[in-house]
Tab-separated table of C-alpha atoms (C1' of nucleotides) in Angstrom:
chain	number	residue	atom	x	y	z
A	28	MET	CA	-47.237	-147.877	-24.540
A	29	LEU	CA	-49.254	-150.784	-23.254
A	30	LYS	CA	-52.498	-149.412	-24.710
A	31	TYR	CA	-51.066	-149.824	-28.219
A	32	THR	CA	-50.726	-153.537	-27.572
A	33	PHE	CA	-52.999	-156.201	-29.061
A	34	GLN	CA	-50.745	-159.238	-29.044
A	35	HIS	CA	-52.101	-160.438	-25.709
A	36	VAL	CA	-55.417	-161.205	-27.401
A	37	PRO	CA	-55.483	-164.891	-28.420
A	38	SER	CA	-54.997	-165.368	-32.161
A	39	VAL	CA	-53.486	-161.915	-32.500
A	40	GLY	CA	-49.821	-161.848	-33.366
A	41	GLU	CA	-47.334	-159.376	-34.739
A	42	LYS	CA	-48.895	-159.233	-38.177
A	43	LEU	CA	-52.469	-158.649	-37.149
A	44	GLU	CA	-51.399	-156.010	-34.631
A	45	LYS	CA	-49.566	-154.118	-37.379
A	46	HIS	CA	-52.636	-154.437	-39.585
A	47	LEU	CA	-54.798	-152.855	-36.882
A	48	TRP	CA	-52.383	-149.964	-36.495
A	49	ARG	CA	-52.271	-149.367	-40.246
A	50	ASN	CA	-56.057	-149.051	-40.226
A	51	GLY	CA	-56.089	-146.392	-37.551
A	52	ILE	CA	-56.856	-148.673	-34.641
A	53	LEU	CA	-54.017	-147.677	-32.351
A	54	GLN	CA	-55.333	-148.217	-28.862
A	55	TRP	CA	-57.780	-150.549	-27.110
A	56	GLU	CA	-60.597	-148.020	-27.123
A	57	ASP	CA	-60.141	-147.433	-30.842
A	58	TYR	CA	-61.105	-151.013	-31.525
A	59	LEU	CA	-63.978	-151.116	-29.058
A	60	ASN	CA	-65.412	-147.861	-30.458
A	61	SER	CA	-64.963	-148.496	-34.151
A	62	TYR	CA	-64.365	-152.133	-34.867
A	63	GLU	CA	-66.472	-151.757	-38.024
A	64	LYS	CA	-63.417	-150.182	-39.635
A	65	ILE	CA	-61.839	-153.585	-39.734
A	66	LYS	CA	-63.462	-156.915	-40.322
A	67	LEU	CA	-62.054	-159.778	-38.332
A	68	PRO	CA	-63.192	-163.402	-38.192
A	69	TYR	CA	-65.963	-163.681	-35.640
A	70	ASN	CA	-63.963	-165.640	-33.074
A	71	ILE	CA	-61.107	-163.185	-33.178
A	72	HIS	CA	-63.525	-160.283	-32.895
A	73	ARG	CA	-65.078	-161.886	-29.785
A	74	ASN	CA	-61.639	-162.374	-28.261
A	75	MET	CA	-60.777	-158.766	-29.014
A	76	GLU	CA	-63.868	-157.468	-27.213
A	77	ILE	CA	-63.350	-159.736	-24.218
A	78	PHE	CA	-59.629	-159.224	-23.855
A	79	LEU	CA	-59.582	-155.492	-24.529
A	80	ASN	CA	-62.258	-154.883	-21.910
A	81	LYS	CA	-60.313	-157.087	-19.524
A	82	SER	CA	-57.174	-155.131	-20.365
A	83	ILE	CA	-58.789	-151.831	-19.422
A	84	ASP	CA	-59.879	-153.323	-16.093
A	85	ALA	CA	-56.511	-154.925	-15.503
A	86	LEU	CA	-54.687	-151.642	-16.070
A	87	ASN	CA	-57.036	-149.809	-13.699
A	88	ASN	CA	-56.574	-152.490	-11.049
A	89	ASN	CA	-52.809	-152.820	-11.470
A	90	ASP	CA	-53.357	-156.438	-12.422
A	91	VAL	CA	-49.912	-156.990	-13.867
A	92	LEU	CA	-50.336	-160.757	-13.885
A	93	PHE	CA	-53.029	-160.529	-16.540
A	94	PHE	CA	-50.572	-158.976	-18.950
A	95	GLU	CA	-47.729	-161.262	-17.988
A	96	ARG	CA	-49.931	-164.280	-18.576
A	97	PHE	CA	-51.151	-163.355	-22.039
A	98	LEU	CA	-48.432	-161.204	-23.600
A	99	PRO	CA	-45.825	-163.116	-25.568
A	100	ALA	CA	-42.606	-163.009	-23.553
A	101	LYS	CA	-40.951	-161.200	-26.400
A	102	GLU	CA	-43.230	-158.211	-25.868
A	103	LEU	CA	-43.489	-158.224	-22.072
A	104	TRP	CA	-41.193	-155.181	-21.924
A	105	ARG	CA	-44.201	-153.104	-23.013
A	106	ILE	CA	-45.683	-153.246	-19.511
A	107	TYR	CA	-42.676	-151.485	-18.036
A	108	SER	CA	-43.724	-147.848	-18.303
A	109	GLU	CA	-47.154	-148.609	-16.842
A	110	PHE	CA	-45.793	-150.534	-13.879
A	111	MET	CA	-42.382	-148.938	-13.352
A	112	ASN	CA	-43.579	-146.973	-10.333
A	113	ASN	CA	-44.028	-150.228	-8.456
A	114	CYS	CA	-41.115	-152.246	-9.710
A	115	VAL	CA	-37.917	-153.552	-8.200
A	116	PHE	CA	-34.535	-154.502	-9.633
A	117	LEU	CA	-33.197	-157.627	-8.048
A	118	ASP	CA	-29.981	-159.605	-7.975
A	119	ILE	CA	-28.769	-162.423	-5.745
A	120	GLU	CA	-25.333	-163.706	-4.814
A	121	THR	CA	-24.813	-167.303	-3.797
A	122	ALA	CA	-22.111	-169.220	-1.985
A	123	GLY	CA	-21.391	-172.850	-1.188
A	124	LYS	CA	-19.705	-175.803	-2.746
A	125	ASN	CA	-21.173	-175.209	-6.186
A	126	GLY	CA	-23.933	-177.788	-6.235
A	127	ARG	CA	-27.047	-178.663	-4.358
A	128	GLN	CA	-25.452	-177.222	-1.236
A	129	ASP	CA	-25.342	-173.709	-2.672
A	130	PHE	CA	-27.317	-171.084	-0.836
A	131	ILE	CA	-28.178	-167.430	-1.172
A	132	SER	CA	-25.692	-165.215	0.634
A	133	THR	CA	-27.180	-161.823	-0.256
A	134	ILE	CA	-30.066	-160.316	-2.193
A	135	SER	CA	-30.143	-156.683	-3.243
A	136	MET	CA	-33.338	-154.922	-4.235
A	137	TYR	CA	-33.431	-151.471	-5.811
A	138	ASN	CA	-36.747	-149.733	-6.354
A	139	GLY	CA	-35.336	-146.760	-8.219
A	140	LYS	CA	-34.911	-144.733	-5.034
A	141	ASN	CA	-33.596	-146.865	-2.215
A	142	ILE	CA	-31.418	-149.917	-2.298
A	143	LYS	CA	-31.720	-152.602	0.336
A	144	THR	CA	-29.603	-155.689	0.827
A	145	TYR	CA	-30.625	-158.852	2.650
A	146	VAL	CA	-27.875	-160.974	4.169
A	147	LYS	CA	-28.066	-164.603	5.197
A	148	GLY	CA	-27.857	-164.824	8.956
A	149	ILE	CA	-28.820	-161.171	9.438
A	150	ASN	CA	-32.018	-160.110	7.684
A	151	LEU	CA	-32.574	-162.511	4.801
A	152	ASP	CA	-35.803	-163.693	6.437
A	153	ALA	CA	-37.335	-160.293	5.786
A	154	PHE	CA	-36.956	-160.698	2.019
A	155	PRO	CA	-40.188	-162.609	1.255
A	156	ARG	CA	-42.277	-160.030	3.090
A	157	ASP	CA	-40.632	-157.127	1.275
A	158	ILE	CA	-40.676	-158.543	-2.248
A	159	GLU	CA	-44.446	-158.942	-2.086
A	160	LYS	CA	-44.864	-155.169	-2.109
A	161	TYR	CA	-43.772	-154.965	-5.730
A	162	SER	CA	-45.819	-155.818	-8.773
A	163	LEU	CA	-42.895	-156.088	-11.163
A	164	ILE	CA	-39.450	-157.663	-10.776
A	165	ILE	CA	-36.580	-156.953	-13.168
A	166	THR	CA	-33.548	-159.264	-13.336
A	167	TYR	CA	-30.780	-160.295	-15.663
A	168	ASN	CA	-30.986	-164.015	-16.403
A	169	GLY	CA	-33.376	-164.277	-13.474
A	170	LYS	CA	-35.703	-166.706	-15.244
A	171	LEU	CA	-32.944	-169.216	-15.124
A	172	PHE	CA	-30.972	-168.290	-12.042
A	173	ASP	CA	-32.245	-165.787	-9.478
A	174	ILE	CA	-35.964	-166.547	-9.312
A	175	PRO	CA	-35.716	-170.377	-9.225
A	176	PHE	CA	-33.027	-170.028	-6.543
A	177	ILE	CA	-35.250	-167.727	-4.518
A	178	LEU	CA	-38.261	-170.034	-4.831
A	179	HIS	CA	-36.123	-172.959	-3.751
A	180	THR	CA	-34.829	-171.023	-0.751
A	181	PHE	CA	-38.143	-169.571	0.399
A	182	LYS	CA	-40.449	-172.550	0.013
A	183	HIS	CA	-43.521	-170.666	1.187
A	184	LEU	CA	-43.012	-167.606	-0.987
A	185	HIS	CA	-45.654	-167.354	-3.655
A	186	LEU	CA	-44.681	-164.492	-5.945
A	187	LYS	CA	-47.552	-162.400	-7.237
A	188	SER	CA	-45.328	-160.113	-9.274
A	189	ALA	CA	-44.640	-160.162	-12.970
A	190	HIS	CA	-41.052	-160.740	-13.963
A	191	ILE	CA	-39.089	-159.202	-16.809
A	192	ASP	CA	-35.788	-160.898	-17.572
A	193	LEU	CA	-33.472	-158.451	-19.319
A	194	ARG	CA	-31.303	-161.142	-20.851
A	195	PRO	CA	-33.507	-162.067	-23.849
A	196	ILE	CA	-34.484	-158.415	-24.280
A	197	LEU	CA	-30.904	-157.210	-24.466
A	198	GLN	CA	-30.029	-160.160	-26.639
A	199	ARG	CA	-32.686	-159.012	-29.065
A	200	LEU	CA	-30.819	-155.701	-29.175
A	201	HIS	CA	-27.642	-157.646	-29.931
A	202	LEU	CA	-26.291	-157.110	-26.446
A	203	LYS	CA	-24.997	-160.354	-25.005
A	204	GLY	CA	-22.013	-161.846	-23.234
A	205	GLY	CA	-23.095	-161.482	-19.624
A	206	LEU	CA	-24.096	-158.529	-17.501
A	207	LYS	CA	-20.630	-157.068	-17.034
A	208	ALA	CA	-19.830	-157.155	-20.747
A	209	ILE	CA	-23.103	-155.427	-21.588
A	210	GLU	CA	-22.552	-152.745	-18.963
A	211	LYS	CA	-19.246	-151.955	-20.585
A	212	ILE	CA	-20.804	-151.646	-24.047
A	213	VAL	CA	-23.567	-149.286	-22.952
A	214	GLY	CA	-21.170	-147.169	-20.925
A	215	ILE	CA	-21.976	-148.077	-17.349
A	216	ARG	CA	-18.893	-147.540	-15.223
A	217	ARG	CA	-18.015	-149.394	-12.064
A	218	PRO	CA	-15.432	-148.195	-9.552
A	219	LYS	CA	-11.945	-149.336	-10.580
A	220	PHE	CA	-11.585	-151.675	-7.640
A	221	LEU	CA	-14.767	-153.534	-8.640
A	222	ARG	CA	-14.011	-154.031	-12.314
A	223	LYS	CA	-12.299	-157.395	-12.032
A	224	ILE	CA	-14.693	-158.744	-9.411
A	225	ASP	CA	-17.171	-161.394	-10.554
A	226	GLY	CA	-19.551	-163.965	-9.097
A	227	TYR	CA	-16.690	-166.234	-8.066
A	228	HIS	CA	-15.157	-163.459	-5.982
A	229	ALA	CA	-18.540	-163.051	-4.329
A	230	ILE	CA	-18.139	-166.574	-2.948
A	231	LEU	CA	-14.650	-165.771	-1.676
A	232	LEU	CA	-15.927	-162.600	-0.035
A	233	TRP	CA	-18.633	-164.584	1.711
A	234	GLU	CA	-16.069	-167.074	3.008
A	235	LYS	CA	-13.814	-164.274	4.219
A	236	TYR	CA	-16.798	-162.761	6.014
A	237	GLN	CA	-17.527	-166.131	7.649
A	238	LYS	CA	-14.005	-166.011	9.075
A	239	GLY	CA	-14.921	-162.790	10.818
A	240	ASP	CA	-13.969	-160.036	8.369
A	241	SER	CA	-16.863	-157.590	8.241
A	242	ARG	CA	-15.174	-155.560	5.470
A	243	ALA	CA	-15.601	-158.624	3.253
A	244	LEU	CA	-19.345	-158.552	3.837
A	245	ASP	CA	-19.444	-154.877	2.913
A	246	GLY	CA	-17.444	-155.724	-0.194
A	247	LEU	CA	-19.926	-158.425	-1.137
A	248	ILE	CA	-22.869	-156.117	-0.513
A	249	LEU	CA	-21.388	-153.412	-2.719
A	250	TYR	CA	-20.805	-155.873	-5.556
A	251	ASN	CA	-24.368	-157.132	-5.206
A	252	GLN	CA	-25.734	-153.580	-5.097
A	253	GLU	CA	-23.837	-152.650	-8.258
A	254	ASP	CA	-25.381	-155.600	-10.101
A	255	ALA	CA	-28.890	-154.800	-8.912
A	256	SER	CA	-28.820	-151.037	-9.393
A	257	ASN	CA	-27.260	-151.213	-12.850
A	258	LEU	CA	-30.339	-153.113	-13.998
A	259	HIS	CA	-32.240	-149.842	-13.644
A	260	PHE	CA	-30.103	-148.163	-16.281
A	261	LEU	CA	-30.178	-151.226	-18.519
A	262	MET	CA	-33.960	-151.447	-18.372
A	263	HIS	CA	-34.367	-147.831	-19.393
A	264	TYR	CA	-31.709	-148.179	-22.047
A	265	ALA	CA	-33.412	-151.260	-23.501
A	266	TYR	CA	-36.850	-149.657	-23.306
A	267	ASN	CA	-35.683	-146.605	-25.208
A	268	LYS	CA	-34.031	-148.741	-27.874
A	269	LEU	CA	-37.200	-150.784	-28.281
A	270	ILE	CA	-39.548	-147.821	-28.589
A	271	ALA	CA	-37.187	-146.324	-31.154
A	272	LEU	CA	-38.015	-149.390	-33.271
A	273	PHE	CA	-41.696	-149.046	-32.440
A	274	PRO	CA	-43.821	-147.518	-35.205
A	275	LEU	CA	-46.077	-145.393	-32.977
A	276	PRO	CA	-45.125	-142.290	-30.999
A	277	THR	CA	-44.088	-143.091	-27.449
A	278	GLU	CA	-42.234	-141.288	-24.721
A	279	LYS	CA	-38.617	-141.998	-23.958
A	280	LEU	CA	-37.514	-142.665	-20.401
A	281	PRO	CA	-34.739	-140.654	-18.776
A	282	LEU	CA	-31.528	-142.607	-18.303
A	283	PRO	CA	-31.181	-142.913	-14.536
A	284	GLN	CA	-28.238	-142.008	-12.341
A	285	LYS	CA	-26.621	-144.480	-10.009
A	286	PRO	CA	-27.906	-144.413	-6.443
A	287	GLN	CA	-25.698	-144.049	-3.400
A	288	LEU	CA	-24.315	-147.465	-2.505
A	289	ILE	CA	-22.663	-148.840	0.600
A	290	LYS	CA	-19.183	-147.469	1.396
A	291	VAL	CA	-16.425	-150.044	1.299
A	292	ASP	CA	-12.724	-150.318	2.065
A	293	PRO	CA	-11.396	-151.284	-1.399
A	294	SER	CA	-8.410	-153.158	0.000
A	295	VAL	CA	-10.670	-156.106	0.737
A	296	TYR	CA	-10.979	-156.780	-3.000
A	297	PHE	CA	-7.229	-156.728	-3.405
A	298	GLU	CA	-6.922	-159.292	-0.623
A	299	ILE	CA	-9.447	-161.569	-2.297
A	300	ARG	CA	-7.633	-161.479	-5.609
A	301	ASN	CA	-4.228	-161.939	-4.031
A	302	PRO	CA	-4.865	-164.471	-1.253
A	303	HIS	CA	-1.190	-164.904	-0.403
A	304	HIS	CA	-0.611	-161.240	0.169
A	305	ARG	CA	-1.147	-160.161	3.763
B	2	DG	C1'	-25.999	-180.348	-17.358
B	3	DT	C1'	-30.170	-177.057	-16.825
B	4	DG	C1'	-34.050	-174.577	-18.468
B	5	DC	C1'	-35.632	-170.719	-21.035
B	6	DG	C1'	-36.261	-168.087	-25.226
B	7	DA	C1'	-35.239	-167.486	-30.307
B	8	DA	C1'	-35.618	-169.190	-34.659
B	9	DT	C1'	-37.319	-172.136	-37.997
B	10	DA	C1'	-40.410	-174.985	-40.478
B	11	DG	C1'	-44.502	-177.286	-41.162
B	12	DA	C1'	-49.477	-177.904	-39.817
B	13	DA	C1'	-53.895	-176.073	-39.136
B	14	DG	C1'	-57.606	-172.686	-39.331
B	15	DG	C1'	-60.416	-169.396	-41.678
B	16	DG	C1'	-61.481	-165.695	-44.991
B	17	DA	C1'	-61.501	-164.164	-49.917
B	18	DG	C1'	-62.276	-164.942	-54.312
B	19	DA	C1'	-63.138	-167.900	-58.255
B	20	DT	C1'	-65.831	-171.344	-60.341
B	21	DG	C1'	-69.791	-174.041	-61.626
C	5	DC	C1'	-75.567	-170.898	-53.253
C	6	DA	C1'	-72.093	-174.545	-52.549
C	7	DT	C1'	-67.605	-175.897	-53.192
C	8	DC	C1'	-62.834	-175.453	-54.112
C	9	DT	C1'	-58.333	-173.404	-53.953
C	10	DC	C1'	-55.234	-169.941	-52.456
C	11	DC	C1'	-53.194	-167.281	-49.097
C	12	DC	C1'	-52.344	-165.258	-44.749
C	13	DT	C1'	-51.755	-165.878	-39.993
C	14	DT	C1'	-51.403	-168.412	-35.971
C	15	DC	C1'	-50.166	-172.583	-33.690
C	16	DT	C1'	-47.105	-176.439	-32.709
C	17	DA	C1'	-42.950	-179.033	-32.685
C	18	DT	C1'	-38.205	-179.111	-32.967
C	19	DT	C1'	-33.704	-177.552	-32.785
C	20	DC	C1'	-30.313	-174.348	-31.294
C	21	DG	C1'	-27.937	-170.893	-28.409
C	22	DC	C1'	-27.091	-168.962	-24.139
C	23	DA	C1'	-25.572	-168.040	-19.117
C	24	DC	C1'	-24.778	-170.076	-15.101
DNA sequence: GTGCGAATAGAAGGGAGATG
DNA sequence: CATCTCCCTTCTATTCGCAC
């Protein structure tokens, strides 16, 4: 997929990329081997040679930051299939008094196989070390919420990963209204007892846990793990929709199954939603 | 309110073709 | 050959929508 891409070359946009494809220049090597087929202004030609050679190197060296830096955000999804084997789906929950005092309560990371949750006061300190292993981070609305919050929390963390935010991508596919609404539309099912739980309940669960109820922490972790792991499905769903609109032949991704998540006593959710019931 | 991306419109750059 | 205009594309600025 990525090798069909020319829009990361300066002065090359959607139109010129389409023009290249129409003239039989489909991949980077096609241009480098037979650029005579197409006559570009000299400066653009120079940029093509420089950037396409750099692209080949960057792909060989897993230099995801090169592509993140130069691809228009709108097309960043194209790096996914090349870097999916080293990517992580991430979601945070926060708690606090809804202001500057807010803090991260949990972070869940799903790499497509294993899911791991970091909890404030238990193992949250291990998060910066672990996130550095991944070259690609996938979030929903993370450009605005999760990543800035993480950078504010871990002052010394310097992320070297690329970041795909699913929100604008799904919006482009006319899927909007928040993560839960989108899940419903594309057919992702959550356990019944989780369906009415949202970010506000996550705060209540954290407070209940602070009062000594460990079931509440498990409940919070499960909610967080649902959010994070569902991003896997959504990414593949979005990718398949986007390549269906793509004019060149590309391989679809299998729609993933949900991983095994933490086991929880569902009654804790009922208690959160009905605080006066004991 | 915040901050990002989408969308839009207008400006700027450069090639193609016409003209003298 | 030099110059001019036209046109296409990218670039830039601005506004708007969105989720939290």
